[in-house]
Short mmCIF file of N, CA and C in Angstrom, two decimals:
data_model
loop_
_atom_site.label_atom_id
_atom_site.label_comp_id
_atom_site.label_asym_id
_atom_site.label_seq_id
_atom_site.Cartn_x
_atom_site.Cartn_y
_atom_site.Cartn_z
N UNK V 1 1.11 -1.00 -0.06
CA UNK V 1 -0.10 0.07 -0.15
C UNK V 1 0.92 1.61 0.32
N UNK V 2 2.22 1.10 1.07
CA UNK V 2 2.64 1.80 0.88
C UNK V 2 3.41 2.48 -0.62
N UNK V 3 3.75 1.47 -1.39
CA UNK V 3 3.69 1.46 -2.81
C UNK V 3 2.77 1.96 -4.00
N UNK V 4 1.87 2.18 -3.78
CA UNK V 4 0.87 2.70 -4.37
C UNK V 4 0.76 4.62 -3.96
N UNK V 5 0.34 4.46 -2.83
CA UNK V 5 0.64 5.40 -2.72
C UNK V 5 1.69 6.70 -2.58
N UNK V 6 3.01 5.70 -2.97
CA UNK V 6 4.20 6.63 -3.33
C UNK V 6 4.18 7.11 -4.75
N UNK V 7 2.84 6.26 -5.44
CA UNK V 7 3.13 6.31 -6.64
C UNK V 7 2.22 7.46 -7.16
N UNK V 8 0.87 7.18 -6.58
CA UNK V 8 -0.59 8.13 -6.52
C UNK V 8 0.79 10.03 -5.73
N UNK V 9 0.91 10.03 -5.37
CA UNK V 9 2.22 10.95 -4.83
C UNK V 9 2.48 11.85 -5.69
N UNK V 10 3.25 10.76 -5.93
CA UNK V 10 3.62 11.99 -7.92
C UNK V 10 3.41 11.86 -8.63
N UNK V 11 2.30 11.58 -8.96
CA UNK V 11 2.10 11.82 -10.24
C UNK V 11 1.50 12.53 -10.13
N UNK V 12 -0.47 13.12 -8.77
CA UNK V 12 -0.65 13.99 -8.22
C UNK V 12 0.42 14.78 -8.11
N UNK V 13 1.26 15.01 -7.88
CA UNK V 13 1.56 16.08 -6.87
C UNK V 13 3.50 16.02 -7.94
N UNK V 14 3.25 16.84 -8.71
CA UNK V 14 5.03 16.87 -9.88
C UNK V 14 5.78 17.83 -8.72
N UNK V 15 6.97 16.99 -8.21
CA UNK V 15 8.15 17.96 -7.42
C UNK V 15 8.76 18.44 -8.99
N UNK V 16 9.27 20.16 -8.68
CA UNK V 16 10.34 20.39 -9.83
C UNK V 16 11.50 20.59 -9.03
N UNK V 17 12.45 20.03 -9.11
CA UNK V 17 13.57 20.13 -8.92
C UNK V 17 14.72 21.08 -8.80
N UNK V 18 15.11 21.85 -8.62
CA UNK V 18 16.07 22.71 -8.75
C UNK V 18 15.06 23.78 -9.16
N UNK V 19 13.88 24.19 -9.36
CA UNK V 19 13.37 25.61 -10.12
C UNK V 19 12.44 25.84 -8.73
N UNK V 20 11.82 27.43 -9.73
CA UNK V 20 11.21 27.72 -8.57
C UNK V 20 9.58 27.77 -7.85
N UNK V 21 8.96 27.14 -8.11
CA UNK V 21 7.05 27.23 -8.36
C UNK V 21 6.93 29.07 -8.46
N UNK V 22 5.94 28.64 -9.49
CA UNK V 22 5.13 29.56 -9.26
C UNK V 22 4.10 29.78 -8.79
N UNK V 23 4.21 30.99 -7.59
CA UNK V 23 2.88 30.79 -6.99
C UNK V 23 1.53 31.48 -8.15
N UNK V 24 0.99 31.34 -8.27
CA UNK V 24 -0.42 31.61 -8.84
C UNK V 24 -1.84 32.51 -8.50
N UNK V 25 -1.66 34.27 -8.50
CA UNK V 25 -2.34 35.32 -7.85
C UNK V 25 -3.81 34.48 -8.46
N UNK V 26 -4.36 34.85 -7.79
CA UNK V 26 -6.18 35.19 -7.80
C UNK V 26 -6.31 36.16 -9.13
N UNK V 27 -7.01 36.14 -9.73
CA UNK V 27 -7.03 36.84 -10.84
C UNK V 27 -8.13 38.49 -10.74
N UNK V 28 -8.75 38.22 -9.76
CA UNK V 28 -9.07 39.80 -8.94
C UNK V 28 -8.84 40.60 -8.59
N UNK V 29 -7.41 39.68 -7.75
CA UNK V 29 -6.68 40.42 -7.42
C UNK V 29 -5.72 41.68 -8.50
N UNK V 30 -4.87 40.53 -9.39
CA UNK V 30 -4.58 41.35 -9.50
C UNK V 30 -6.03 42.05 -11.29
N UNK V 31 -7.25 42.42 -11.40
CA UNK V 31 -7.61 43.08 -12.14
C UNK V 31 -7.90 44.12 -10.86
N UNK V 32 -7.68 43.99 -9.84
CA UNK V 32 -8.40 44.91 -8.62
C UNK V 32 -7.35 45.75 -8.74
N UNK V 33 -5.81 45.42 -8.85
CA UNK V 33 -4.54 46.26 -8.03
C UNK V 33 -4.21 47.65 -9.75
N UNK V 34 -4.16 46.92 -10.95
CA UNK V 34 -4.12 47.23 -12.44
C UNK V 34 -5.16 47.42 -13.16
N UNK V 35 -6.34 47.97 -12.58
CA UNK V 35 -7.31 48.08 -13.40
C UNK V 35 -8.12 50.29 -13.25
N UNK V 36 -8.15 50.16 -14.63
CA UNK V 36 -6.90 52.22 -15.08
C UNK V 36 -8.89 52.17 -14.18
N UNK V 37 -9.91 51.84 -14.53
CA UNK V 37 -11.18 52.62 -14.17
C UNK V 37 -11.29 52.65 -13.12
N UNK V 38 -10.33 51.43 -11.62
CA UNK V 38 -10.49 51.14 -10.83
C UNK V 38 -9.75 52.35 -9.79
N UNK V 39 -8.41 52.18 -10.83
CA UNK V 39 -7.83 53.43 -10.53
C UNK V 39 -8.33 55.20 -10.93
N UNK V 40 -8.63 55.24 -11.69
CA UNK V 40 -9.34 56.94 -11.59
C UNK V 40 -10.57 56.77 -11.01
N UNK V 41 -11.34 55.67 -10.31
CA UNK V 41 -11.46 56.20 -9.24
C UNK V 41 -12.01 56.75 -7.68
N UNK V 42 -10.33 55.41 -7.92
CA UNK V 42 -10.23 56.05 -6.05
C UNK V 42 -9.28 57.85 -6.65
N UNK V 43 -8.13 57.48 -7.84
CA UNK V 43 -7.20 58.81 -7.23
C UNK V 43 -7.55 59.58 -8.60
N UNK V 44 -8.56 60.16 -8.85
CA UNK V 44 -8.99 61.01 -9.73
C UNK V 44 -7.74 62.06 -10.60
N UNK V 45 -7.15 62.42 -9.25
CA UNK V 45 -6.23 63.89 -9.42
C UNK V 45 -4.75 62.96 -10.45
N UNK V 46 -4.41 61.77 -9.56
CA UNK V 46 -3.81 61.34 -9.23
C UNK V 46 -3.40 60.95 -11.35
N UNK V 47 -4.79 59.11 -11.03
CA UNK V 47 -4.64 59.84 -13.09
C UNK V 47 -5.54 60.21 -13.92
N UNK V 48 -5.59 61.86 -14.33
CA UNK V 48 -5.50 63.23 -14.67
C UNK V 48 -4.69 62.97 -14.76
N UNK V 49 -2.93 63.28 -14.16
CA UNK V 49 -1.36 63.38 -14.33
C UNK V 49 -1.02 62.73 -14.65
N UNK V 50 -1.12 61.20 -14.73
CA UNK V 50 -0.29 60.45 -15.54
C UNK V 50 -1.49 60.54 -17.37
N UNK V 51 -2.22 60.98 -16.99
CA UNK V 51 -2.91 61.18 -18.74
C UNK V 51 -2.00 61.84 -19.01
N UNK V 52 -2.17 63.33 -18.98
CA UNK V 52 -1.44 64.53 -19.20
C UNK V 52 -0.48 64.06 -18.95
N UNK V 53 0.66 63.38 -18.62
CA UNK V 53 2.20 63.36 -18.30
C UNK V 53 2.91 62.27 -19.85
N UNK V 54 1.16 62.15 -19.84
CA UNK V 54 1.69 60.51 -20.71
C UNK V 54 1.26 61.43 -22.15
N UNK V 55 0.10 61.98 -22.71
CA UNK V 55 0.08 62.77 -23.89
C UNK V 55 1.49 63.85 -23.97
N UNK V 56 2.09 64.55 -22.79
CA UNK V 56 3.42 65.38 -23.08
C UNK V 56 4.72 64.01 -23.52
N UNK V 57 4.48 63.37 -22.98
CA UNK V 57 5.65 62.57 -23.40
C UNK V 57 5.44 61.95 -24.69
N UNK V 58 4.36 62.37 -24.70
CA UNK V 58 4.45 61.39 -26.86
C UNK V 58 4.29 62.68 -27.17
N UNK V 59 3.90 64.01 -26.88
CA UNK V 59 3.73 65.01 -27.85
C UNK V 59 5.59 65.00 -27.59
N UNK V 60 6.45 65.17 -27.06
CA UNK V 60 8.17 65.46 -26.65
C UNK V 60 8.47 64.77 -27.79
N UNK V 61 7.55 63.20 -27.85
CA UNK V 61 8.58 62.82 -29.05
C UNK V 61 7.89 63.00 -30.24
N UNK V 62 6.83 63.31 -30.16
CA UNK V 62 6.23 63.51 -32.12
C UNK V 62 7.55 65.51 -31.94
N UNK V 63 7.59 65.95 -31.61
CA UNK V 63 8.11 67.13 -31.93
C UNK V 63 9.78 66.69 -32.20
N UNK V 64 10.44 66.17 -31.66
CA UNK V 64 11.73 65.44 -31.22
C UNK V 64 11.89 64.73 -32.67
N UNK V 65 11.02 63.99 -33.26
CA UNK V 65 11.16 63.40 -34.84
C UNK V 65 10.60 64.49 -35.82
N UNK V 66 9.87 65.65 -35.70
CA UNK V 66 9.73 66.27 -36.80
C UNK V 66 10.92 66.88 -37.20
N UNK V 67 11.89 67.78 -35.47
CA UNK V 67 12.73 68.81 -35.91
C UNK V 67 13.63 68.17 -35.83
N UNK V 68 14.07 66.64 -35.81
CA UNK V 68 15.39 65.80 -37.16
C UNK V 68 15.13 65.83 -37.45
N UNK V 69 13.70 65.83 -37.85
CA UNK V 69 14.25 65.69 -39.51
C UNK V 69 13.90 66.44 -40.85
N UNK V 70 13.36 67.92 -39.71
CA UNK V 70 14.16 69.38 -40.10
C UNK V 70 15.14 69.40 -40.61
N UNK V 71 15.49 69.16 -39.19
CA UNK V 71 17.05 69.43 -39.13
C UNK V 71 18.06 68.66 -40.84
N UNK V 72 17.49 67.23 -40.72
CA UNK V 72 18.67 66.25 -41.20
C UNK V 72 18.22 66.62 -42.62
N UNK V 73 16.96 67.23 -43.10
CA UNK V 73 16.30 67.29 -44.73
C UNK V 73 17.32 69.11 -44.50
N UNK V 74 17.49 70.00 -43.48
CA UNK V 74 18.14 71.51 -44.00
C UNK V 74 19.50 70.80 -44.48
N UNK V 75 20.42 70.20 -43.78
CA UNK V 75 22.18 69.66 -43.29
C UNK V 75 22.06 69.43 -45.63
N UNK V 76 20.90 68.48 -45.31
CA UNK V 76 21.06 67.73 -46.77
C UNK V 76 20.98 68.77 -47.86
N UNK V 77 20.47 70.05 -48.09
CA UNK V 77 19.75 71.20 -49.23
C UNK V 77 20.88 71.97 -48.91
N UNK V 78 21.50 71.86 -47.66
CA UNK V 78 22.59 73.33 -47.60
C UNK V 78 23.85 71.94 -47.93
N UNK V 79 23.70 71.06 -48.36
CA UNK V 79 25.65 69.95 -48.42
C UNK V 79 25.40 70.40 -50.23
N UNK V 80 23.57 70.12 -51.18
CA UNK V 80 23.43 70.37 -51.79
C UNK V 80 23.71 71.71 -52.26
N UNK V 81 23.38 72.41 -51.73
CA UNK V 81 23.88 73.89 -51.90
C UNK V 81 25.00 74.55 -51.87
N UNK V 82 26.13 73.78 -51.29
CA UNK V 82 27.32 74.11 -51.11
C UNK V 82 28.40 73.06 -52.11
N UNK V 83 28.12 71.92 -52.54
CA UNK V 83 28.23 71.33 -53.71
C UNK V 83 28.22 72.09 -55.29
N UNK V 84 27.29 73.20 -55.19
CA UNK V 84 27.37 74.09 -56.44
C UNK V 84 27.19 75.25 -55.65
N UNK V 85 27.45 75.25 -55.55
CA UNK V 85 28.65 76.36 -54.68
C UNK V 85 29.79 76.61 -54.83
N UNK V 86 30.90 75.37 -54.88
CA UNK V 86 31.84 74.98 -55.58
C UNK V 86 31.94 74.62 -56.57
N UNK V 87 30.78 74.30 -57.85
CA UNK V 87 30.91 74.24 -59.19
C UNK V 87 30.84 75.49 -59.61
N UNK V 88 30.19 76.07 -59.22
CA UNK V 88 29.88 77.86 -60.15
C UNK V 88 31.56 78.53 -59.74
N UNK V 89 32.14 78.35 -58.55
CA UNK V 89 32.99 78.94 -57.92
C UNK V 89 34.18 78.32 -58.97
N UNK V 90 34.34 77.29 -59.48
CA UNK V 90 35.56 76.15 -60.33
C UNK V 90 35.39 76.84 -61.46
N UNK V 91 34.07 76.74 -61.75
CA UNK V 91 33.21 78.11 -63.72
C UNK V 91 33.69 78.93 -64.02
N UNK V 92 33.45 79.27 -62.25
CA UNK V 92 34.33 81.13 -62.15
C UNK V 92 35.61 81.36 -62.22
N UNK V 93 36.24 80.83 -61.62
CA UNK V 93 37.48 80.79 -62.10
C UNK V 93 38.55 80.40 -62.66
N UNK V 94 37.50 79.05 -64.09
CA UNK V 94 38.01 79.45 -65.29
C UNK V 94 37.63 79.44 -66.51
N UNK V 95 36.05 80.37 -65.85
CA UNK V 95 36.37 81.83 -66.56
C UNK V 95 36.96 82.95 -67.16
N UNK V 96 37.89 82.97 -65.69
CA UNK V 96 38.42 84.59 -65.83
C UNK V 96 39.83 83.91 -66.66
N UNK V 97 40.33 82.61 -66.25
CA UNK V 97 41.31 82.38 -66.22
C UNK V 97 41.48 82.31 -68.31
N UNK V 98 40.06 81.24 -68.99
CA UNK V 98 40.58 81.89 -70.18
C UNK V 98 39.97 83.04 -70.53
N UNK V 99 39.20 84.11 -70.00
CA UNK V 99 39.09 85.33 -70.78
C UNK V 99 40.71 85.89 -70.11
N UNK V 100 41.33 85.85 -69.43
CA UNK V 100 42.60 86.62 -69.20
C UNK V 100 43.66 86.65 -70.42
N UNK V 101 43.37 84.73 -70.78
CA UNK V 101 44.51 84.23 -71.65
C UNK V 101 44.19 85.01 -73.22
N UNK V 102 42.73 84.60 -73.11
CA UNK V 102 42.13 85.76 -74.75
C UNK V 102 42.40 87.17 -74.76
N UNK V 103 42.14 87.98 -73.39
CA UNK V 103 42.44 89.57 -73.53
C UNK V 103 44.18 89.96 -73.76
N UNK V 104 44.84 88.44 -73.07
CA UNK V 104 46.64 88.87 -72.97
C UNK V 104 46.42 88.72 -74.49
N UNK V 105 46.04 87.44 -75.69
CA UNK V 105 46.52 86.54 -76.91
C UNK V 105 46.23 88.30 -78.24
N UNK V 106 44.95 88.48 -77.80
CA UNK V 106 44.35 90.12 -78.60
C UNK V 106 45.44 90.80 -78.24
N UNK V 107 45.70 90.67 -76.83
CA UNK V 107 47.37 92.22 -76.69
C UNK V 107 48.21 92.17 -77.65
N UNK V 108 48.53 90.88 -77.59
CA UNK V 108 50.21 90.79 -78.24
C UNK V 108 49.98 90.91 -79.74
N UNK V 109 48.43 90.68 -80.29
CA UNK V 109 48.48 90.84 -82.28
C UNK V 109 47.86 91.95 -81.93
N UNK V 110 48.04 92.07 -81.35
CA UNK V 110 46.70 93.78 -81.79
C UNK V 110 47.69 94.71 -82.39
N UNK V 111 47.30 95.51 -83.05
CA UNK V 111 48.37 96.80 -83.51
C UNK V 111 47.80 97.92 -82.76
N UNK V 112 48.40 98.32 -81.46
CA UNK V 112 48.06 99.72 -81.35
C UNK V 112 48.84 101.32 -81.09
N UNK V 113 50.14 100.48 -82.53
CA UNK V 113 50.88 102.09 -82.50
C UNK V 113 50.02 103.24 -83.29
N UNK V 114 49.51 102.20 -83.43
CA UNK V 114 48.94 103.14 -84.56
C UNK V 114 48.07 104.52 -83.49
N UNK V 115 47.44 103.44 -82.13
CA UNK V 115 46.28 104.12 -82.05
C UNK V 115 47.20 105.52 -80.70
N UNK V 116 48.55 104.54 -80.00
CA UNK V 116 48.07 104.90 -79.11
C UNK V 116 49.67 105.57 -79.67
N UNK V 117 49.93 106.91 -78.50
CA UNK V 117 51.19 107.85 -78.94
C UNK V 117 52.27 108.62 -78.36
N UNK V 118 53.11 108.23 -78.50
CA UNK V 118 53.08 108.24 -77.18
C UNK V 118 54.15 110.41 -76.63
N UNK V 119 53.75 110.36 -75.34
CA UNK V 119 53.43 111.50 -75.38
C UNK V 119 54.35 112.30 -73.55
N UNK V 120 54.39 113.45 -73.66
CA UNK V 120 54.95 114.12 -72.59
C UNK V 120 54.53 114.73 -71.28
N UNK V 121 54.30 115.70 -70.53
CA UNK V 121 53.44 116.11 -69.66
C UNK V 121 53.31 117.30 -70.09
N UNK V 122 53.79 117.74 -70.93
CA UNK V 122 53.40 119.14 -71.92
C UNK V 122 52.57 118.81 -72.10
N UNK V 123 52.31 118.13 -72.83
CA UNK V 123 51.32 117.17 -74.13
C UNK V 123 50.16 117.68 -73.70
N UNK V 124 49.82 117.38 -72.94
CA UNK V 124 48.78 117.15 -71.65
C UNK V 124 47.67 118.19 -71.47
N UNK V 125 46.10 117.93 -71.29
CA UNK V 125 45.04 119.00 -72.03
C UNK V 125 44.33 119.16 -70.78
N UNK V 126 44.84 120.18 -69.63
CA UNK V 126 43.39 120.66 -68.25
C UNK V 126 42.50 120.94 -69.49
N UNK V 127 41.59 120.48 -68.47
CA UNK V 127 39.80 120.70 -69.05
C UNK V 127 39.58 121.54 -67.64
N UNK V 128 38.40 122.82 -67.87
CA UNK V 128 38.48 123.57 -66.68
C UNK V 128 36.79 123.02 -65.95
N UNK V 129 36.60 123.11 -64.71
CA UNK V 129 35.35 122.96 -64.36
C UNK V 129 34.61 122.93 -64.91
N UNK V 130 33.05 122.63 -65.46
CA UNK V 130 31.88 123.45 -65.82
C UNK V 130 31.61 123.91 -65.12
N UNK V 131 30.82 125.09 -65.61
CA UNK V 131 29.80 126.19 -65.14
C UNK V 131 28.56 126.10 -64.35
N UNK V 132 28.49 125.90 -62.87
CA UNK V 132 26.83 125.67 -62.41
C UNK V 132 25.58 125.67 -63.24
N UNK V 133 25.78 126.91 -64.36
CA UNK V 133 24.86 126.60 -65.63
C UNK V 133 24.58 125.70 -65.94
N UNK V 134 25.80 125.51 -66.44
CA UNK V 134 25.75 124.91 -67.88
C UNK V 134 25.14 123.03 -66.84
N UNK V 135 25.51 123.40 -65.77
CA UNK V 135 25.25 121.51 -65.27
C UNK V 135 23.88 122.00 -64.58
N UNK V 136 22.82 123.10 -64.61
CA UNK V 136 22.16 122.61 -64.65
C UNK V 136 21.20 122.26 -65.61
N UNK V 137 21.28 122.99 -66.89
CA UNK V 137 21.07 122.81 -67.94
C UNK V 137 21.43 121.48 -68.40
N UNK V 138 22.12 120.61 -67.96
CA UNK V 138 21.99 118.57 -68.46
C UNK V 138 20.96 118.69 -66.99
N UNK V 139 20.79 118.83 -66.24
CA UNK V 139 19.76 118.46 -65.14
C UNK V 139 18.51 118.48 -65.83
N UNK V 140 17.86 119.12 -66.45
CA UNK V 140 16.68 120.05 -66.83
C UNK V 140 16.64 118.96 -68.46
N UNK V 141 17.77 118.62 -69.15
CA UNK V 141 16.97 117.72 -70.44
C UNK V 141 16.29 116.10 -69.74
N UNK V 142 15.53 115.63 -70.14
CA UNK V 142 15.51 114.24 -70.12
C UNK V 142 16.23 113.12 -69.88
N UNK V 143 16.03 112.62 -69.37
CA UNK V 143 17.34 111.12 -68.63
C UNK V 143 17.10 110.69 -70.30
N UNK V 144 16.44 110.44 -71.00
CA UNK V 144 17.10 109.67 -72.23
C UNK V 144 18.30 110.51 -72.61
N UNK V 145 17.74 111.59 -72.73
CA UNK V 145 19.43 112.40 -73.41
C UNK V 145 20.17 112.38 -73.22
N UNK V 146 20.30 112.47 -71.22
CA UNK V 146 21.47 112.66 -70.44
C UNK V 146 22.14 110.88 -70.84
N UNK V 147 21.49 110.29 -70.46
CA UNK V 147 22.23 108.83 -70.79
C UNK V 147 22.57 108.71 -71.94
N UNK V 148 22.39 109.60 -72.74
CA UNK V 148 23.16 109.40 -73.92
C UNK V 148 24.37 110.05 -74.55
N UNK V 149 23.77 110.90 -73.79
CA UNK V 149 25.58 111.36 -73.49
C UNK V 149 26.26 110.58 -72.82
N UNK V 150 25.76 110.67 -71.91
CA UNK V 150 26.84 109.78 -70.80
C UNK V 150 27.52 108.66 -71.36
N UNK V 151 26.97 107.59 -72.43
CA UNK V 151 26.96 106.48 -73.59
C UNK V 151 28.12 107.17 -74.09
N UNK V 152 28.19 108.13 -74.73
CA UNK V 152 28.66 108.29 -76.18
C UNK V 152 30.25 109.07 -75.65
N UNK V 153 29.91 109.82 -74.02
CA UNK V 153 31.18 110.70 -73.65
C UNK V 153 32.00 109.87 -73.16
N UNK V 154 31.70 108.45 -72.26
CA UNK V 154 32.61 107.56 -71.42
C UNK V 154 33.82 107.26 -72.63
N UNK V 155 34.68 107.29 -72.03
CA UNK V 155 35.21 105.67 -73.08
C UNK V 155 35.63 104.76 -73.01
N UNK V 156 36.15 104.17 -73.75
CA UNK V 156 35.75 102.78 -73.73
C UNK V 156 37.56 102.28 -73.24
N UNK V 157 37.99 101.08 -72.49
CA UNK V 157 39.27 101.49 -72.50
C UNK V 157 39.30 99.42 -72.39
N UNK V 158 40.40 99.16 -72.65
CA UNK V 158 40.80 97.96 -73.63
C UNK V 158 41.90 97.19 -72.27
N UNK V 159 41.07 95.63 -72.26
CA UNK V 159 41.81 95.07 -71.67
C UNK V 159 40.69 95.52 -70.25
N UNK V 160 41.68 94.84 -68.85
CA UNK V 160 40.80 94.95 -67.31
C UNK V 160 40.87 96.84 -67.29
#
């Protein structure tokens, strides 16, 4: 009979050697402690505070995500603009070099001797300052005629 009792006890109650046995809490206790409706009824101010904090944390996370995406996008645009600026500077430098090479070639191959005459300080002509009455006449003329006179009277320089 002892053998049968020993066999029955081992089959009904399994012993776990080296493991912790879990104690099951009654479901009513778990629902009573962690139920949000009951917490809201018992502690309405604390529940409202938790809801407000949850909303604030979600808002902060959304704000951080938006601001970081804006920062990354603006960094991308800045990098793109800077690369365009570098290529524009390179093209500008190349244009200036080619312009100076062409101007140097033209100045070397152009015959300026018939237009340029060696001169001395005694050969220079000094023109008197115009009188105020003449300048008033210039200001009374129309804009179109003044512009035409300025363009026609300006000197043309060769080279830089």
